[in-house]
Short mmCIF file of C-alpha atoms in Angstrom, two decimals:
data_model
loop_
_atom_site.label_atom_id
_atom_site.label_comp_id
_atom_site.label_asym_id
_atom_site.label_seq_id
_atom_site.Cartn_x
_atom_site.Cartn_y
_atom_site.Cartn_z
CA UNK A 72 -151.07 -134.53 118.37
CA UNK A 73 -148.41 -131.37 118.37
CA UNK A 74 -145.81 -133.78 118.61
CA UNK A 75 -147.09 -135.25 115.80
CA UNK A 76 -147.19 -132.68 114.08
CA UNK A 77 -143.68 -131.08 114.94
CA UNK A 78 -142.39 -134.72 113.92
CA UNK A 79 -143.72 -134.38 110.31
CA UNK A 80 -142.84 -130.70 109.64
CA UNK A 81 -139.01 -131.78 110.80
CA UNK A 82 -139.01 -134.70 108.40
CA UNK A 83 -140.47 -132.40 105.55
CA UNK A 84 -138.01 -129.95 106.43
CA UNK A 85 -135.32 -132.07 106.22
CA UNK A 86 -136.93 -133.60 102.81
CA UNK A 87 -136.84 -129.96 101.23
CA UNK A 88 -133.04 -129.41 102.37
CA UNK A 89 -132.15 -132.31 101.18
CA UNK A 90 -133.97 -131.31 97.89
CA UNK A 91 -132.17 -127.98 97.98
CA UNK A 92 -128.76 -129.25 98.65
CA UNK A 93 -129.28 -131.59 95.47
CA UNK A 94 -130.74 -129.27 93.47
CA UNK A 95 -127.38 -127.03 93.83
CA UNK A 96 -125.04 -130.07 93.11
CA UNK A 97 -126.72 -130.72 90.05
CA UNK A 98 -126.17 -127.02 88.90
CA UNK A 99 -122.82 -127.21 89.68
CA UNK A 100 -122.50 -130.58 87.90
CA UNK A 101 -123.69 -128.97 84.84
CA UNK A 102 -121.54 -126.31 85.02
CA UNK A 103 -118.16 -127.82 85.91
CA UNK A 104 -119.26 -131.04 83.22
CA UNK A 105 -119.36 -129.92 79.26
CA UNK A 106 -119.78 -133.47 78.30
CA UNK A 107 -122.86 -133.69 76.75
CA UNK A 108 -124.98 -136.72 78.34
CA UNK A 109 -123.74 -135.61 81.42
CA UNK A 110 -125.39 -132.49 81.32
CA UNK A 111 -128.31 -134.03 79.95
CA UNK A 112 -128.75 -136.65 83.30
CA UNK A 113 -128.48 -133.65 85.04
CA UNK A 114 -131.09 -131.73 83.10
CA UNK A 115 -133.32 -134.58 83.75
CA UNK A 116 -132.43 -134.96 87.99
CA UNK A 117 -132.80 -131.38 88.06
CA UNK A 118 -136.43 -131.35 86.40
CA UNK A 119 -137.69 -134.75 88.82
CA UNK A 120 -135.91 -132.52 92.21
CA UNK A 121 -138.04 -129.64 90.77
CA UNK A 122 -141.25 -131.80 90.46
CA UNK A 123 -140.61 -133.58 94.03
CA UNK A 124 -140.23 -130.04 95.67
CA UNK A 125 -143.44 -128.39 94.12
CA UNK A 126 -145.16 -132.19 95.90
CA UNK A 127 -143.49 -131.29 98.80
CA UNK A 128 -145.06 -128.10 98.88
CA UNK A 129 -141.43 -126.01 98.70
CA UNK A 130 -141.63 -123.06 100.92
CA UNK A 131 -142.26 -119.92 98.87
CA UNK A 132 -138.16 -118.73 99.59
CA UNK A 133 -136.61 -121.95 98.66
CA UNK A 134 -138.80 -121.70 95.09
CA UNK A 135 -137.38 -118.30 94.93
CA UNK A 136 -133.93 -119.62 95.33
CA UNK A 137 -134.44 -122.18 92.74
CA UNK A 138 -135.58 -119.74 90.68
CA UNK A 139 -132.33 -117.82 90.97
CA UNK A 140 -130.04 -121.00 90.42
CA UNK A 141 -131.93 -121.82 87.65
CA UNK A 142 -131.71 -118.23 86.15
CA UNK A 143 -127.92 -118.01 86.77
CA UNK A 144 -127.81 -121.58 84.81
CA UNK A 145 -129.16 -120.10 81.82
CA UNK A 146 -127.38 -116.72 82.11
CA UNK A 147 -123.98 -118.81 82.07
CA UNK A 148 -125.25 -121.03 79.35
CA UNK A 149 -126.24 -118.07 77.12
CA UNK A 150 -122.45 -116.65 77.97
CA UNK A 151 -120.94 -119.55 76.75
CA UNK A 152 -123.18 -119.80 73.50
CA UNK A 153 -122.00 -115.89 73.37
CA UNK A 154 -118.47 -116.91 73.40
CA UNK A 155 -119.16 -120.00 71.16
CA UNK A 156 -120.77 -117.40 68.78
CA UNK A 157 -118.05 -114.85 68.97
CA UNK A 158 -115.08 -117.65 67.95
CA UNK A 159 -117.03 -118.89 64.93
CA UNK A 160 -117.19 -115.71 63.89
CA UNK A 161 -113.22 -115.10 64.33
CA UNK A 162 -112.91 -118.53 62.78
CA UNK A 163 -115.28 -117.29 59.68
CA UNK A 164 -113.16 -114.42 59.37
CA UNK A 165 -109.72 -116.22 59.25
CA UNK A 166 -111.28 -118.51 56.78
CA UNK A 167 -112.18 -115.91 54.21
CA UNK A 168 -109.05 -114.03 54.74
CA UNK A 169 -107.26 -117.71 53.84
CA UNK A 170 -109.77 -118.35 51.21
CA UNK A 171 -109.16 -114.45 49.50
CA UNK A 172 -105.22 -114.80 49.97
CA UNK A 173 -105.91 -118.67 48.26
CA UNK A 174 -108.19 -116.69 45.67
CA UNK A 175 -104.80 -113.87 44.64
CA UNK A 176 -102.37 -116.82 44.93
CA UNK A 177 -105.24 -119.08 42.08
CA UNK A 178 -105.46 -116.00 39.66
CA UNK A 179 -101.61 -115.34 39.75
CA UNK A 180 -101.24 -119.20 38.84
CA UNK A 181 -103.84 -118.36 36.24
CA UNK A 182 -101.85 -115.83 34.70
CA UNK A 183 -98.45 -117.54 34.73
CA UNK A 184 -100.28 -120.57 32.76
CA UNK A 185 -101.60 -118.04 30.54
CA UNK A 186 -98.03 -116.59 29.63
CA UNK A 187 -96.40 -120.06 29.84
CA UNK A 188 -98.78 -121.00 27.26
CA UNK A 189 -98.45 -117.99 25.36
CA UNK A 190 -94.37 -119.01 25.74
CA UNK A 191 -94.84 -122.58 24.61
CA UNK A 192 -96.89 -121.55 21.40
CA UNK A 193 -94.22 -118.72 20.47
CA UNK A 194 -91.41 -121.81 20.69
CA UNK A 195 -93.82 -124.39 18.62
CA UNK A 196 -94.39 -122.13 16.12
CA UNK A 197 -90.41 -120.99 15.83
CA UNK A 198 -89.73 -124.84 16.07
CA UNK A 199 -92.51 -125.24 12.87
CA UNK A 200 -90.47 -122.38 10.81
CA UNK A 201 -87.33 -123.91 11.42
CA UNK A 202 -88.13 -127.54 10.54
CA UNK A 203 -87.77 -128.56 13.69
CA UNK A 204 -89.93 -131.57 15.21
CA UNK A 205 -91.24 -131.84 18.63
CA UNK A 206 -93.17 -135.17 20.17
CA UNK A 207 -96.82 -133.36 20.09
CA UNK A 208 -99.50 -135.41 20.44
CA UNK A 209 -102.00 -132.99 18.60
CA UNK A 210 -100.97 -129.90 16.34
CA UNK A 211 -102.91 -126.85 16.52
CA UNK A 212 -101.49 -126.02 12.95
CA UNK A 213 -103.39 -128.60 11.42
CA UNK A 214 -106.69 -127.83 13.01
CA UNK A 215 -106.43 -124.18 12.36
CA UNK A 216 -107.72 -123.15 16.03
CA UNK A 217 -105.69 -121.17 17.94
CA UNK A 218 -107.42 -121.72 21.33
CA UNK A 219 -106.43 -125.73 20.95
CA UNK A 220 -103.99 -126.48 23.50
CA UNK A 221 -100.31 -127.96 22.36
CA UNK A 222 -99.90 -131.29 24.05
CA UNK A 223 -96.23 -132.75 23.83
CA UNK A 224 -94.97 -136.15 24.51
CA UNK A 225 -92.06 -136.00 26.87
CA UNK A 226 -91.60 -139.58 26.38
CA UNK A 227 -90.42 -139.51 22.97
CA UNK A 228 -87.92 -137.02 22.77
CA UNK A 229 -85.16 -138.72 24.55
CA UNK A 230 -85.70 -141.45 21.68
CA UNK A 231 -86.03 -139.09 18.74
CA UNK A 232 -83.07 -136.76 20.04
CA UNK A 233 -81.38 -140.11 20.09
CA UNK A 234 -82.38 -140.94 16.65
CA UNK A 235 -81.68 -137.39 15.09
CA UNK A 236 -78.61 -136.69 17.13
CA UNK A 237 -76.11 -139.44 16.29
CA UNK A 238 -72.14 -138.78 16.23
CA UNK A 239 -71.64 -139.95 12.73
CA UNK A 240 -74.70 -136.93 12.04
CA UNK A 241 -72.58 -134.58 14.11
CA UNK A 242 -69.36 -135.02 11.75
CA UNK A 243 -71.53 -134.79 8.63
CA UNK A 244 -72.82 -131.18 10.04
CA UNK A 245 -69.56 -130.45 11.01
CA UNK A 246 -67.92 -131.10 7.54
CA UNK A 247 -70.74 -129.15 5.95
CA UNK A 248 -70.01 -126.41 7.59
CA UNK A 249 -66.34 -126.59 7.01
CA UNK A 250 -66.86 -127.18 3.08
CA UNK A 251 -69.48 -123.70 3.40
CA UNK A 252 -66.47 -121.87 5.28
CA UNK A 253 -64.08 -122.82 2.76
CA UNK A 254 -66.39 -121.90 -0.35
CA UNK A 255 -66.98 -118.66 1.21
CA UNK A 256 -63.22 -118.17 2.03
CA UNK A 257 -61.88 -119.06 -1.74
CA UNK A 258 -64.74 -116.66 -3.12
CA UNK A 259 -63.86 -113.52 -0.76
CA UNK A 260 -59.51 -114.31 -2.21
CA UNK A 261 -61.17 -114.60 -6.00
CA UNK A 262 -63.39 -110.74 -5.13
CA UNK A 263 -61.58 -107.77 -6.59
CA UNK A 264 -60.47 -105.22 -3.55
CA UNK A 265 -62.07 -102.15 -4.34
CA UNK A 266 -59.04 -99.70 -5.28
CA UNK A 267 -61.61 -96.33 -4.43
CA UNK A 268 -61.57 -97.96 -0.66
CA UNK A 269 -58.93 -96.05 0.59
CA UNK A 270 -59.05 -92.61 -1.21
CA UNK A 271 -62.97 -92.63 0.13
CA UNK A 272 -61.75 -93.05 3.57
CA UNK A 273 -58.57 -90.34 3.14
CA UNK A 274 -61.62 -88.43 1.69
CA UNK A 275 -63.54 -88.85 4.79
CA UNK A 276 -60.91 -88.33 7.53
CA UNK A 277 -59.65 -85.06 5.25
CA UNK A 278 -63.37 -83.89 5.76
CA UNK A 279 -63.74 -85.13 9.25
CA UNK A 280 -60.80 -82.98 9.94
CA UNK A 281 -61.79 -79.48 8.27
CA UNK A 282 -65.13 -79.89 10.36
CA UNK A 283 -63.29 -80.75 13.38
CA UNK A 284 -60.90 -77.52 13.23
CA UNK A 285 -64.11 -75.70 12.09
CA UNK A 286 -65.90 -76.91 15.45
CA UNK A 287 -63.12 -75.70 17.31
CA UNK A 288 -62.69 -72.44 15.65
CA UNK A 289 -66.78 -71.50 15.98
CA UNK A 290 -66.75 -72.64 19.78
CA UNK A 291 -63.63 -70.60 20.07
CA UNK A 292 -65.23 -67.86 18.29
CA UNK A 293 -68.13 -68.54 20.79
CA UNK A 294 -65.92 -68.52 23.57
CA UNK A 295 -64.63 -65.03 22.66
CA UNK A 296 -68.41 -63.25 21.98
CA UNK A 297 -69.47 -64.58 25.21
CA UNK A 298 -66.53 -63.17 27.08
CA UNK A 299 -66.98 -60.06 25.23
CA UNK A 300 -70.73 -60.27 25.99
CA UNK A 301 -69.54 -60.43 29.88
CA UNK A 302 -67.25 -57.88 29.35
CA UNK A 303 -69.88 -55.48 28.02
CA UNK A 304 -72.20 -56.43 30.26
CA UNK A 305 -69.68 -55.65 33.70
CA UNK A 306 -68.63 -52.61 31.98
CA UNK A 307 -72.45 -51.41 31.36
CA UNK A 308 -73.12 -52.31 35.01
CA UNK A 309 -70.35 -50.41 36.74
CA UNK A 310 -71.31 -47.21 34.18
CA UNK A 311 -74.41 -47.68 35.21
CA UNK A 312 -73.51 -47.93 39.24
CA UNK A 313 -71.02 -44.89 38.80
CA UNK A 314 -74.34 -42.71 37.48
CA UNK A 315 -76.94 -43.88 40.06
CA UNK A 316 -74.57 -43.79 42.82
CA UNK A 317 -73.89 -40.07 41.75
CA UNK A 318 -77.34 -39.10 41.13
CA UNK A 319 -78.76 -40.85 44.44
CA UNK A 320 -76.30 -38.79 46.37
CA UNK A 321 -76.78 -35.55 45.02
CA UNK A 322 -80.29 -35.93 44.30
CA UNK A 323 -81.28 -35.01 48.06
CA UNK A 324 -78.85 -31.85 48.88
CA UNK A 325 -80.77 -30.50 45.75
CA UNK A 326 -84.36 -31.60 46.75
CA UNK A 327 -83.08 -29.47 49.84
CA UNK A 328 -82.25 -26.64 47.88
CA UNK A 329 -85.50 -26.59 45.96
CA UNK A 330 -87.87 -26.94 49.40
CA UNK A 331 -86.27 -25.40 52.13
CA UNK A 332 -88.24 -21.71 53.49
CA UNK A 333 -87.86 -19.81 56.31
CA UNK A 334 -90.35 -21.80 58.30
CA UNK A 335 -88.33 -25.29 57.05
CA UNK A 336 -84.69 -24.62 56.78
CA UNK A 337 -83.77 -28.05 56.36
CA UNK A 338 -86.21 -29.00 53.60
CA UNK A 339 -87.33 -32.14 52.15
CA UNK A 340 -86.33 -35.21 51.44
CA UNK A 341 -85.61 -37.64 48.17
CA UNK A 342 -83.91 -40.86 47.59
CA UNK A 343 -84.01 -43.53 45.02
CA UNK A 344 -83.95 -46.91 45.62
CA UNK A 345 -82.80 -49.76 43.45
CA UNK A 346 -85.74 -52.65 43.26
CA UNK A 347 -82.74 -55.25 41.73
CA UNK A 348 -79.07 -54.73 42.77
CA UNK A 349 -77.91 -57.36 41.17
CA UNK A 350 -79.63 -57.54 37.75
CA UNK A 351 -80.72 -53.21 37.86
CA UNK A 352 -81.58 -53.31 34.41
CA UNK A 353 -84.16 -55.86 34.75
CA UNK A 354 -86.17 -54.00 37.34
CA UNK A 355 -87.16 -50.55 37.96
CA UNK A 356 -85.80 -47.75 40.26
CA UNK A 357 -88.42 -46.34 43.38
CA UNK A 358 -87.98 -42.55 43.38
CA UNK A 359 -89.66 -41.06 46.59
CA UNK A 360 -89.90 -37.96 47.68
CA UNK A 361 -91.49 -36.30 51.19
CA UNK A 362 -91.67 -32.60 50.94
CA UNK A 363 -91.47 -30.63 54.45
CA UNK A 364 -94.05 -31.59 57.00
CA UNK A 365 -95.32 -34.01 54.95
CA UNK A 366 -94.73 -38.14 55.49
CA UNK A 367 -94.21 -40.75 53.48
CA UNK A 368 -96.10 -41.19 50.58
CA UNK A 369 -95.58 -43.29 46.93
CA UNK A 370 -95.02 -40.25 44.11
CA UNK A 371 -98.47 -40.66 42.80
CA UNK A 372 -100.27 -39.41 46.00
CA UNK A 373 -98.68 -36.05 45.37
CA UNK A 374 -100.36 -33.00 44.51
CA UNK A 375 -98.88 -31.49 41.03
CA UNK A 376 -96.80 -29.07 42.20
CA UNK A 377 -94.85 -31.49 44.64
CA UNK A 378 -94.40 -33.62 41.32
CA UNK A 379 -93.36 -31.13 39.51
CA UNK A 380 -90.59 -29.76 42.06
CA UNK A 381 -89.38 -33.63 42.25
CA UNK A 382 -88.99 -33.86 38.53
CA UNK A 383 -86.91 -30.56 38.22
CA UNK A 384 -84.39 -32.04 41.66
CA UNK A 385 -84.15 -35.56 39.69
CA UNK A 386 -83.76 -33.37 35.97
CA UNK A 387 -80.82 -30.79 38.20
CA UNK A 388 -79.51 -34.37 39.80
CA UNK A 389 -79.16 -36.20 36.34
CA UNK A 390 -77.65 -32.79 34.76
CA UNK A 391 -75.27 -32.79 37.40
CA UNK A 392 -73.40 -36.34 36.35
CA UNK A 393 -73.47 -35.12 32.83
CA UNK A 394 -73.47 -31.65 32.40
CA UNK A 395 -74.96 -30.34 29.55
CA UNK A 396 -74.34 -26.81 27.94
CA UNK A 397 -78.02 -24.96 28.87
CA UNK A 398 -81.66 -25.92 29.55
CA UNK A 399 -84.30 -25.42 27.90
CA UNK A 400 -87.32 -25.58 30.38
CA UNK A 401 -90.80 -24.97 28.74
CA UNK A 402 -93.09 -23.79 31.53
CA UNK A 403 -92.25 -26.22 34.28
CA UNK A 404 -93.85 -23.42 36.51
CA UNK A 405 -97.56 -23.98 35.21
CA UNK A 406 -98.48 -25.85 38.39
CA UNK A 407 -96.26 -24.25 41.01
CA UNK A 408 -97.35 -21.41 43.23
CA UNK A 409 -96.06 -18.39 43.84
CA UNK A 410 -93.78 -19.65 46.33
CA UNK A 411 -92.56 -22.80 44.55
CA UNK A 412 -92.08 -20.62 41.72
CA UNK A 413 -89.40 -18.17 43.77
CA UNK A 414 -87.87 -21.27 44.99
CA UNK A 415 -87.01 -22.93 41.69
CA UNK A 416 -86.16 -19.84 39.82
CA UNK A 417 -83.81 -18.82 42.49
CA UNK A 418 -82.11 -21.92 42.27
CA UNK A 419 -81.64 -21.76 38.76
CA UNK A 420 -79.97 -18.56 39.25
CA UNK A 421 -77.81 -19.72 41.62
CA UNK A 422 -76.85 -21.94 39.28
CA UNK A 423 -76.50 -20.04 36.08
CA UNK A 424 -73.14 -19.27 34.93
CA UNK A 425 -71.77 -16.85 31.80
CA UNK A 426 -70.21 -20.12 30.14
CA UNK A 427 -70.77 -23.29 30.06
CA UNK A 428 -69.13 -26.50 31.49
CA UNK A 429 -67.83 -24.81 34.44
CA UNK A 430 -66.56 -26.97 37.23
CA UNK A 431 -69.53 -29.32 39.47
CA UNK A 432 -69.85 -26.56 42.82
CA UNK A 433 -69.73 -28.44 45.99
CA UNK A 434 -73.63 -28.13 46.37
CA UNK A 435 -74.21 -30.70 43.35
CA UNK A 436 -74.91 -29.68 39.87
CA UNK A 437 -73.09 -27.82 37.70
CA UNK A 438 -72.66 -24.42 36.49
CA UNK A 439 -75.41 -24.20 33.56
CA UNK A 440 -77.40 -21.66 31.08
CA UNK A 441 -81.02 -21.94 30.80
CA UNK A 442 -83.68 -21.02 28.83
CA UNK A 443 -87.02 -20.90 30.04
CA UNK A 444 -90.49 -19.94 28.80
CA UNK A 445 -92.53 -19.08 31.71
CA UNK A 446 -95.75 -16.76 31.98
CA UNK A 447 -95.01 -15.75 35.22
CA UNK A 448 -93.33 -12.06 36.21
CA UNK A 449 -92.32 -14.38 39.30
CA UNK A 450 -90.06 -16.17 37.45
CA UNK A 451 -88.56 -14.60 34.51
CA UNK A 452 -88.34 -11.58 36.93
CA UNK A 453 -84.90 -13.69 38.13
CA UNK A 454 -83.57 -13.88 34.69
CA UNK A 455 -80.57 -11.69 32.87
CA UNK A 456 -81.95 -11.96 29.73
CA UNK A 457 -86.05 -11.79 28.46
CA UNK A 458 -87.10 -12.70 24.64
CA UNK A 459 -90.32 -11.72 23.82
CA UNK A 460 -92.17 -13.11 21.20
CA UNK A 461 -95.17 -11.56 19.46
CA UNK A 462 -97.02 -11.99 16.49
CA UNK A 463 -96.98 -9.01 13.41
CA UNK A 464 -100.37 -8.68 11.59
CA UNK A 465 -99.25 -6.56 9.02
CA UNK A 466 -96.72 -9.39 7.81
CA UNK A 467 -97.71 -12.03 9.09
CA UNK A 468 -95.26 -13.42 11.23
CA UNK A 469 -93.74 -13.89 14.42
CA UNK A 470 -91.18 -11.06 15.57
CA UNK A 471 -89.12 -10.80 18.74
CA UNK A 472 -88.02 -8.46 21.64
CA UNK A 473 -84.90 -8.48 23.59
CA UNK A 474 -84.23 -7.19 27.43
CA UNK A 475 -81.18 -6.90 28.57
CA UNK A 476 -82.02 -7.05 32.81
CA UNK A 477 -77.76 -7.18 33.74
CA UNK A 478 -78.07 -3.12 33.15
CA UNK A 479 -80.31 -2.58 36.09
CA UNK A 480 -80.04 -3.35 39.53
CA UNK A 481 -81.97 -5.80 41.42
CA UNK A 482 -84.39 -4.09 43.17
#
C-alpha cells in the first residue's frame, strides 16, 4: 500500500514539474514573441496549465511561484504600455510642433496672396486708365464690388498681343512719334528766345557773389570775435591765477600773524582751495581755516570771533595783491575778545605806515593807513590818531574831537 502510494505522489510530482516547467516557457514565449496571436495561444496554454495545476492540487510554493511569474508578466506588460504611452506622446508633440510650423508657413501664404492680390488690382486698374486690355474673364469694374476677385485668361494674350502687336503697327507708332518730335522741334525754332534770359542770370550770379563774399566776411568776422573771445578768456584766467595764487600764499603767514600767543607761537592755519581748476569761474573757492588747537572744521562750525579773525586774514591777504591807500574798518572787533582784539589791532599797527603805497614787506601785505571805529579802549588804545564824535544839543549837530597819541609815549 506505501508503495502505492510513494508511486502516485512521484507521478504527481513529476505532473506538477512538468506543469511548472511549461508554465515558465509560456511566459517566456510571451515575452520574447510581440506578435499578437502568438501571445494570445499563449494566454490561453497559460490559463488551461493554471487550471490543470489547481486539479492537481499544486503545492502551496509552486502557486506562490506562479503567482510571481504571473505578476512579473504583467509588471513587464504595463512597462511596455508605459513606453508605448510615453512615444505617442513624443509623437503628439512632434506632430503639433509640425502642424504649428505648417500653421506660420499657411498664414504667411495667406498674406502674400493678400498683397499679390492687392498687386494685381493696382496693375488692372492702371491697365483700365491707360486703355489697356487684359484677357479677364470677369471685371470687377463692371460689378462695382471690390471684394470680386480678377480672373484673367492666360490663354488669350499670346493671341491678342499677337493681334495688337503687329510690325506694320510698330512702324505706324514709330512714325507717330517721329511726326510729334518734329512738330515739337519746328515749334521750339519758331519760339522767341527770351532776350531778359541772360541779364536775369548775370543778375543772379552778381547777387550770388555779394552774398558769397558777405558769407566769408561774417564767418571771418566770426572767426576773429571768437579768437578774441579766447583771447579774453586766457587772459582773464591767468589774471585770475596770478591773484589766487598770491592770495593763497600769503593768506596763511597772515592767519599766523593774527593767531599766534605765547602759549601757540606758531598759530593757525588757512588755505583756499580751488573746487574747478580748469573752468575756476564756474565753481566756487573752499576757504578753511583751523585756529590753534582746534581741528578741522567747514567755516560755518566756527564760533564768531574765529569768523571774524578769518575774514580780516582773507580782507589783509586780498589787500596785499592790490594795495589800496587806507582801511576803513567799522567795528570788526564787536565779536572778538579781549585777546583777539590785542591781536588784530597790533597787527594793524605793525602794518600802518605814514604814506601810502609803500613797498609789500616780506611778511605779506603792504604798508597801509586805517581807519577804524571801534568801542573798545583795547583797540583804539594802539592807534596814533583818535576822532571823537559827539552830538551838540544846543545846535543840533554832530561835532568832533581830535587826539593826537604820537606826542606821548607808549606806556
Amino acid at each position: 500500500m506505501e508503495a502505492g502510494d510513494d508511486d502516485t505522489a512521484s507521478e504527481r510530482n513529476c505532473i506538477l514539474y512538468a506543469i511548472s516547467v511549461t508554465y515558465v516557457l509560456c511566459f517566456i514565449f510571451s515575452c520574447v514573441f510581440k506578435n499578437s496571436q502568438i501571445q494570445a495561444n499563449l494566454q490561453k496554454m497559460l490559463k488551461r496549465i493554471t487550471h490543470c495545476s489547481k486539479l492537481c492540487g499544486l503545492p502551496l510554493r509552486f502557486r506562490f511561484r506562479f503567482l510571481n511569474i504571473e505578476r512579473s508578466y504583467w509588471k513587464l506588460k504595463s512597462d511596455e504600455c508605459e513606453t508605448a504611452i510615453e512615444e505617442l506622446k513624443k509623437q503628439n508633440d512632434s506632430v503639433a510642433a509640425a502642424l504649428a510650423k505648417l500653421d506660420r508657413q499657411v498664414k504667411l501664404k495667406e498674406g502674400q496672396i493678400v498683397q499679390l492680390r492687392s498687386r494685381q488690382r493696382e496693375i488692372h486698374e492702371k491697365c483700365e486708365l491707360e486703355q489697356l486690355k487684359l484677357p479677364t474673364v470677369n471685371d470687377p469694374m463692371d460689378t462695382g464690388s471690390s471684394s470680386q476677385e480678377l480672373v484673367l485668361d492666360y490663354s488669350q494674350l499670346s493671341e491678342i498681343y499677337l493681334k495688337e502687336v503687329q510690325l506694320s503697327d510698330r512702324d505706324k507708332l514709330e512714325a507717330e512719334f517721329k511726326q510729334k518730335i518734329g512738330i515739337l522741334m519746328a515749334e521750339i525754332e519758331r519760339t522767341a528766345p527770351n532776350l531778359k534770359a541772360l541779364d536775369q542770370y548775370e543778375a543772379l550770379q552778381t547777387k550770388e557773389k555779394e552774398v558769397s563774399e558777405k558769407f566769408e566776411a561774417a564767418r571771418k568776422e566770426e572767426r576773429e570775435v571768437a579768437d578774441k573771445y579766447n583771447s579774453v578768456k586766457q587772459r582773464r584766467y591767468e589774471l585770475f591765477m596770478e591773484a589766487f595764487d598770491h592770495i593763497s600764499k600769503g593768506i596763511d603767514k597772515i592767519y599766523k600773524q593774527l593767531t599766534k600767543s605765547h602759549t601757540h607761537p606758531l598759530g593757525g592755519t588757512a588755505y583756499l582751495n580751488l573746487e574747478n581748476e580748469d573752468e575756476p569761474f564756474l565753481h566756487g573757492i573752499k576757504y578753511t581755516a583751523m585756529p590753534p588747537t582746534k581741528r578741522f572744521r567747514d567755516m560755518e562750525q566756527l564760533s564768531g570771533g574765529e569768523k571774524t579773525v578769518a575774514a580780516l586774514a582773507l580782507l589783509f591777504a586780498i589787500h596785499s595783491f592790490r594795495p589800496s591807500p587806507f582801511f576803513i574798518l567799522d567795528e570788526v572787533d564787536a565779536a572778538l575778545d579781549n585777546l583777539n582784539v590785542a591781536k588784530v589791532a597790533g597787527f594793524i599797527r605793525s602794518k600802518s605806515c605814514e604814506r601810502a603805497g609803500e613797498e609789500q614787506d616780506g611778511d605779506g601785505g603792504c604798508g597801509f593807513q586805517s581807519i577804524v571805529i571801534s568801542l573798545k579802549d583795547s583797540f583804539y588804545d594802539k592807534a596814533e590818531a583818535l576822532v571823537g564824535v559827539y552830538r551838540d544839543s544846543e545846535r543840533s549837530c554832530s561835532r568832533t574831537l581830535t587826539f593826537d597819541l604820537t606826542k606821548y609815549k607808549e606806556a
